[in-house]
Amino acid sequence: MGNRAKWEGWAWSFHQFGERLLRMAAAHLMWVACTLLGGIVFGIFPATAALHDVLSGKWNDRGLPSAFWHAFRHYFWRSQWLGAGTVLTGAILWVDVVFFLRMGSLLGLSIAAVFAGIGFLHAATTCHAFSLLVREDADVKRTLKQSFWLVAAFPLHSLVTLGGLLLLLILLLAIPVLPILLGASLPVWWMNARMSRLLEKRDRKRSTKQPRGETYAV
């Protein structure tokens, strides 16, 4: 009887895992469709916000296609501003790092290192921003402010998030079928999971007495 219950438990877990994978694959296909619908440039950011929305469990009893389309429209303009702003500032930081590295001097290397550090903060803030935008349903300014303070308060967590994201991207490149089935869903799933963990840490910090004047998130 005990072995039967164990096998039934494994079968149910496998069933749930398969169902989750199918849901992620379907969400990825909808991300591709909505990205193309917006001409890529105007579709990728709201499609990414919608993907965060449906993979975070905010289904609203609509079913996947309806929930995705609703989120795509709901976050359309805010995600455009958030995405365009982070891409532009990220490109500027990258150009600055390359420029000072090419100087070849100790001063140039030092300045490049400073910009690289700022680039890490920027990348970590960006990774958390879309998930936070969906969870908090806030405006772009408040989303970026909260995301930055969360990264500053928990730098090790942010380092693990970026490291895991890099490993996922390597995995996607190593297994050709994965980008077709789960190309966008896997990274978004990871960032949502890390955001849930980060918010748990923030809430625990808030529940304990903080030193006067110290702030972990705004």
mmCIF file of N, CA, C and O in Angstrom, residues 72-128:
data_model
loop_
_atom_site.group_PDB
_atom_site.id
_atom_site.type_symbol
_atom_site.label_atom_id
_atom_site.label_comp_id
_atom_site.label_asym_id
_atom_site.label_seq_id
_atom_site.Cartn_x
_atom_site.Cartn_y
_atom_site.Cartn_z
ATOM 1 N N PHE A 72 -0.891 41.809 -22.157
ATOM 2 C CA PHE A 72 -0.183 42.505 -23.240
ATOM 3 C C PHE A 72 -0.713 43.919 -23.409
ATOM 4 O O PHE A 72 0.054 44.885 -23.541
ATOM 5 N N ARG A 73 -2.018 44.069 -23.388
ATOM 6 C CA ARG A 73 -2.627 45.404 -23.539
ATOM 7 C C ARG A 73 -2.479 46.241 -22.273
ATOM 8 O O ARG A 73 -2.235 47.435 -22.331
ATOM 9 N N HIS A 74 -2.615 45.563 -21.117
ATOM 10 C CA HIS A 74 -2.595 46.271 -19.839
ATOM 11 C C HIS A 74 -1.236 46.926 -19.571
ATOM 12 O O HIS A 74 -1.171 48.052 -19.075
ATOM 13 N N TYR A 75 -0.152 46.215 -19.897
ATOM 14 C CA TYR A 75 1.202 46.725 -19.605
ATOM 15 C C TYR A 75 1.875 47.324 -20.835
ATOM 16 O O TYR A 75 3.076 47.594 -20.793
ATOM 17 N N PHE A 76 1.118 47.539 -21.905
ATOM 18 C CA PHE A 76 1.731 47.907 -23.180
ATOM 19 C C PHE A 76 2.621 49.145 -23.065
ATOM 20 O O PHE A 76 3.818 49.091 -23.364
ATOM 21 N N TRP A 77 2.074 50.263 -22.617
ATOM 22 C CA TRP A 77 2.851 51.504 -22.620
ATOM 23 C C TRP A 77 3.894 51.539 -21.523
ATOM 24 O O TRP A 77 5.028 51.997 -21.740
ATOM 25 N N ARG A 78 3.553 51.046 -20.342
ATOM 26 C CA ARG A 78 4.539 51.049 -19.255
ATOM 27 C C ARG A 78 5.734 50.157 -19.589
ATOM 28 O O ARG A 78 6.890 50.521 -19.317
ATOM 29 N N SER A 79 5.471 49.021 -20.181
ATOM 30 C CA SER A 79 6.572 48.127 -20.553
ATOM 31 C C SER A 79 7.420 48.723 -21.672
ATOM 32 O O SER A 79 8.636 48.500 -21.728
ATOM 33 N N GLN A 80 6.795 49.498 -22.568
ATOM 34 C CA GLN A 80 7.559 50.160 -23.632
ATOM 35 C C GLN A 80 8.565 51.143 -23.038
ATOM 36 O O GLN A 80 9.744 51.157 -23.412
ATOM 37 N N TRP A 81 8.089 51.970 -22.114
ATOM 38 C CA TRP A 81 8.982 52.938 -21.486
ATOM 39 C C TRP A 81 10.063 52.256 -20.667
ATOM 40 O O TRP A 81 11.238 52.652 -20.696
ATOM 41 N N LEU A 82 9.676 51.230 -19.921
ATOM 42 C CA LEU A 82 10.633 50.499 -19.087
ATOM 43 C C LEU A 82 11.683 49.804 -19.954
ATOM 44 O O LEU A 82 12.890 49.908 -19.691
ATOM 45 N N GLY A 83 11.236 49.109 -20.989
ATOM 46 C CA GLY A 83 12.161 48.392 -21.847
ATOM 47 C C GLY A 83 13.079 49.311 -22.631
ATOM 48 O O GLY A 83 14.298 49.096 -22.679
ATOM 49 N N ALA A 84 12.507 50.351 -23.231
ATOM 50 C CA ALA A 84 13.314 51.281 -24.024
ATOM 51 C C ALA A 84 14.342 51.994 -23.148
ATOM 52 O O ALA A 84 15.503 52.174 -23.541
ATOM 53 N N GLY A 85 13.923 52.396 -21.950
ATOM 54 C CA GLY A 85 14.830 53.090 -21.043
ATOM 55 C C GLY A 85 15.988 52.217 -20.600
ATOM 56 O O GLY A 85 17.154 52.656 -20.592
ATOM 57 N N THR A 86 15.711 50.973 -20.236
ATOM 58 C CA THR A 86 16.778 50.086 -19.775
ATOM 59 C C THR A 86 17.716 49.682 -20.913
ATOM 60 O O THR A 86 18.929 49.576 -20.704
ATOM 61 N N VAL A 87 17.168 49.462 -22.104
ATOM 62 C CA VAL A 87 18.019 49.113 -23.238
ATOM 63 C C VAL A 87 18.930 50.281 -23.609
ATOM 64 O O VAL A 87 20.135 50.103 -23.858
ATOM 65 N N LEU A 88 18.382 51.488 -23.624
ATOM 66 C CA LEU A 88 19.181 52.672 -23.986
ATOM 67 C C LEU A 88 20.291 52.916 -22.983
ATOM 68 O O LEU A 88 21.454 53.120 -23.358
ATOM 69 N N THR A 89 19.960 52.908 -21.698
ATOM 70 C CA THR A 89 20.992 53.139 -20.671
ATOM 71 C C THR A 89 22.008 51.997 -20.652
ATOM 72 O O THR A 89 23.203 52.236 -20.433
ATOM 73 N N GLY A 90 21.550 50.763 -20.898
ATOM 74 C CA GLY A 90 22.485 49.647 -20.954
ATOM 75 C C GLY A 90 23.462 49.786 -22.113
ATOM 76 O O GLY A 90 24.657 49.497 -21.972
ATOM 77 N N ALA A 91 22.970 50.241 -23.264
ATOM 78 C CA ALA A 91 23.835 50.445 -24.423
ATOM 79 C C ALA A 91 24.870 51.538 -24.154
ATOM 80 O O ALA A 91 26.044 51.411 -24.532
ATOM 81 N N ILE A 92 24.443 52.605 -23.484
ATOM 82 C CA ILE A 92 25.367 53.696 -23.155
ATOM 83 C C ILE A 92 26.469 53.201 -22.224
ATOM 84 O O ILE A 92 27.656 53.519 -22.396
ATOM 85 N N LEU A 93 26.100 52.421 -21.216
ATOM 86 C CA LEU A 93 27.090 51.875 -20.284
ATOM 87 C C LEU A 93 28.069 50.954 -21.007
ATOM 88 O O LEU A 93 29.271 50.973 -20.734
ATOM 89 N N TRP A 94 27.567 50.133 -21.930
ATOM 90 C CA TRP A 94 28.428 49.231 -22.684
ATOM 91 C C TRP A 94 29.432 50.002 -23.535
ATOM 92 O O TRP A 94 30.616 49.658 -23.569
ATOM 93 N N VAL A 95 28.968 51.038 -24.204
ATOM 94 C CA VAL A 95 29.864 51.865 -25.023
ATOM 95 C C VAL A 95 30.926 52.517 -24.144
ATOM 96 O O VAL A 95 32.112 52.590 -24.520
ATOM 97 N N ASP A 96 30.538 52.987 -22.966
ATOM 98 C CA ASP A 96 31.499 53.615 -22.055
ATOM 99 C C ASP A 96 32.567 52.620 -21.603
ATOM 100 O O ASP A 96 33.762 52.951 -21.561
ATOM 101 N N VAL A 97 32.156 51.406 -21.254
ATOM 102 C CA VAL A 97 33.117 50.388 -20.819
ATOM 103 C C VAL A 97 34.112 50.071 -21.935
ATOM 104 O O VAL A 97 35.332 50.018 -21.716
ATOM 105 N N VAL A 98 33.606 49.856 -23.148
ATOM 106 C CA VAL A 98 34.473 49.534 -24.282
ATOM 107 C C VAL A 98 35.416 50.691 -24.585
ATOM 108 O O VAL A 98 36.623 50.494 -24.844
ATOM 109 N N PHE A 99 34.912 51.915 -24.535
ATOM 110 C CA PHE A 99 35.733 53.094 -24.830
ATOM 111 C C PHE A 99 36.910 53.206 -23.868
ATOM 112 O O PHE A 99 38.063 53.399 -24.290
ATOM 113 N N PHE A 100 36.645 53.087 -22.572
ATOM 114 C CA PHE A 100 37.717 53.253 -21.592
ATOM 115 C C PHE A 100 38.662 52.061 -21.570
ATOM 116 O O PHE A 100 39.849 52.212 -21.258
ATOM 117 N N LEU A 101 38.173 50.872 -21.917
ATOM 118 C CA LEU A 101 39.063 49.716 -22.015
ATOM 119 C C LEU A 101 40.059 49.893 -23.151
ATOM 120 O O LEU A 101 41.227 49.488 -23.047
ATOM 121 N N ARG A 102 39.603 50.489 -24.248
ATOM 122 C CA ARG A 102 40.471 50.675 -25.404
ATOM 123 C C ARG A 102 41.542 51.741 -25.173
ATOM 124 O O ARG A 102 42.496 51.819 -25.948
ATOM 125 N N MET A 103 41.395 52.525 -24.131
ATOM 126 C CA MET A 103 42.429 53.505 -23.815
ATOM 127 C C MET A 103 43.728 52.815 -23.425
ATOM 128 O O MET A 103 44.820 53.318 -23.692
ATOM 129 N N GLY A 104 43.602 51.642 -22.791
ATOM 130 C CA GLY A 104 44.793 50.858 -22.459
ATOM 131 C C GLY A 104 45.601 51.372 -21.287
ATOM 132 O O GLY A 104 46.608 50.767 -20.919
ATOM 133 N N SER A 105 45.185 52.457 -20.667
ATOM 134 C CA SER A 105 45.914 53.016 -19.532
ATOM 135 C C SER A 105 45.297 52.541 -18.224
ATOM 136 O O SER A 105 44.186 52.016 -18.181
ATOM 137 N N LEU A 106 46.032 52.750 -17.130
ATOM 138 C CA LEU A 106 45.521 52.366 -15.815
ATOM 139 C C LEU A 106 44.286 53.182 -15.458
ATOM 140 O O LEU A 106 43.324 52.646 -14.889
ATOM 141 N N LEU A 107 44.297 54.463 -15.820
ATOM 142 C CA LEU A 107 43.134 55.310 -15.574
ATOM 143 C C LEU A 107 41.920 54.802 -16.345
ATOM 144 O O LEU A 107 40.806 54.732 -15.811
ATOM 145 N N GLY A 108 42.143 54.437 -17.608
ATOM 146 C CA GLY A 108 41.045 53.933 -18.428
ATOM 147 C C GLY A 108 40.470 52.640 -17.867
ATOM 148 O O GLY A 108 39.244 52.461 -17.829
ATOM 149 N N LEU A 109 41.365 51.744 -17.395
ATOM 150 C CA LEU A 109 40.902 50.491 -16.802
ATOM 151 C C LEU A 109 40.114 50.742 -15.522
ATOM 152 O O LEU A 109 39.105 50.070 -15.254
ATOM 153 N N SER A 110 40.546 51.709 -14.743
ATOM 154 C CA SER A 110 39.857 52.024 -13.488
ATOM 155 C C SER A 110 38.457 52.568 -13.757
ATOM 156 O O SER A 110 37.480 52.163 -13.110
ATOM 157 N N ILE A 111 38.360 53.476 -14.730
ATOM 158 C CA ILE A 111 37.059 54.050 -15.057
ATOM 159 C C ILE A 111 36.148 52.971 -15.661
ATOM 160 O O ILE A 111 34.955 52.917 -15.372
ATOM 161 N N ALA A 112 36.743 52.092 -16.501
ATOM 162 C CA ALA A 112 35.958 51.003 -17.088
ATOM 163 C C ALA A 112 35.426 50.077 -15.997
ATOM 164 O O ALA A 112 34.292 49.588 -16.087
ATOM 165 N N ALA A 113 36.229 49.833 -14.963
ATOM 166 C CA ALA A 113 35.783 48.984 -13.855
ATOM 167 C C ALA A 113 34.608 49.620 -13.121
ATOM 168 O O ALA A 113 33.665 48.935 -12.713
ATOM 169 N N VAL A 114 34.665 50.943 -12.956
ATOM 170 C CA VAL A 114 33.554 51.650 -12.304
ATOM 171 C C VAL A 114 32.283 51.518 -13.131
ATOM 172 O O VAL A 114 31.201 51.206 -12.601
ATOM 173 N N PHE A 115 32.402 51.729 -14.431
ATOM 174 C CA PHE A 115 31.229 51.601 -15.304
ATOM 175 C C PHE A 115 30.729 50.156 -15.359
ATOM 176 O O PHE A 115 29.523 49.917 -15.491
ATOM 177 N N ALA A 116 31.654 49.193 -15.252
ATOM 178 C CA ALA A 116 31.243 47.786 -15.231
ATOM 179 C C ALA A 116 30.433 47.484 -13.975
ATOM 180 O O ALA A 116 29.438 46.736 -14.023
ATOM 181 N N GLY A 117 30.845 48.065 -12.834
ATOM 182 C CA GLY A 117 30.081 47.902 -11.602
ATOM 183 C C GLY A 117 28.687 48.502 -11.719
ATOM 184 O O GLY A 117 27.694 47.901 -11.283
ATOM 185 N N ILE A 118 28.631 49.685 -12.330
ATOM 186 C CA ILE A 118 27.327 50.310 -12.568
ATOM 187 C C ILE A 118 26.502 49.448 -13.515
ATOM 188 O O ILE A 118 25.281 49.310 -13.368
ATOM 189 N N GLY A 119 27.186 48.840 -14.497
ATOM 190 C CA GLY A 119 26.500 47.956 -15.433
ATOM 191 C C GLY A 119 25.901 46.739 -14.747
ATOM 192 O O GLY A 119 24.808 46.289 -15.116
ATOM 193 N N PHE A 120 26.609 46.207 -13.730
ATOM 194 C CA PHE A 120 26.060 45.083 -12.966
ATOM 195 C C PHE A 120 24.783 45.503 -12.252
ATOM 196 O O PHE A 120 23.772 44.779 -12.280
ATOM 197 N N LEU A 121 24.812 46.661 -11.605
ATOM 198 C CA LEU A 121 23.607 47.164 -10.934
ATOM 199 C C LEU A 121 22.476 47.363 -11.929
ATOM 200 O O LEU A 121 21.313 47.058 -11.650
ATOM 201 N N HIS A 122 22.830 47.884 -13.102
ATOM 202 C CA HIS A 122 21.829 48.121 -14.134
ATOM 203 C C HIS A 122 21.215 46.804 -14.610
ATOM 204 O O HIS A 122 19.988 46.691 -14.736
ATOM 205 N N ALA A 123 22.066 45.806 -14.861
ATOM 206 C CA ALA A 123 21.576 44.511 -15.344
ATOM 207 C C ALA A 123 20.689 43.835 -14.298
ATOM 208 O O ALA A 123 19.630 43.289 -14.623
ATOM 209 N N ALA A 124 21.124 43.879 -13.037
ATOM 210 C CA ALA A 124 20.339 43.257 -11.973
ATOM 211 C C ALA A 124 19.010 43.979 -11.784
ATOM 212 O O ALA A 124 17.965 43.345 -11.599
ATOM 213 N N THR A 125 19.040 45.296 -11.838
ATOM 214 C CA THR A 125 17.804 46.081 -11.703
ATOM 215 C C THR A 125 16.841 45.769 -12.840
ATOM 216 O O THR A 125 15.640 45.602 -12.626
ATOM 217 N N THR A 126 17.380 45.661 -14.061
ATOM 218 C CA THR A 126 16.548 45.345 -15.221
ATOM 219 C C THR A 126 15.928 43.958 -15.103
ATOM 220 O O THR A 126 14.754 43.759 -15.432
ATOM 221 N N CYS A 127 16.723 42.975 -14.626
ATOM 222 C CA CYS A 127 16.222 41.606 -14.487
ATOM 223 C C CYS A 127 15.036 41.537 -13.537
ATOM 224 O O CYS A 127 14.133 40.738 -13.723
ATOM 225 N N HIS A 128 15.054 42.370 -12.504
ATOM 226 C CA HIS A 128 13.981 42.339 -11.522
ATOM 227 C C HIS A 128 12.812 43.255 -11.896
ATOM 228 O O HIS A 128 11.713 43.094 -11.380
#
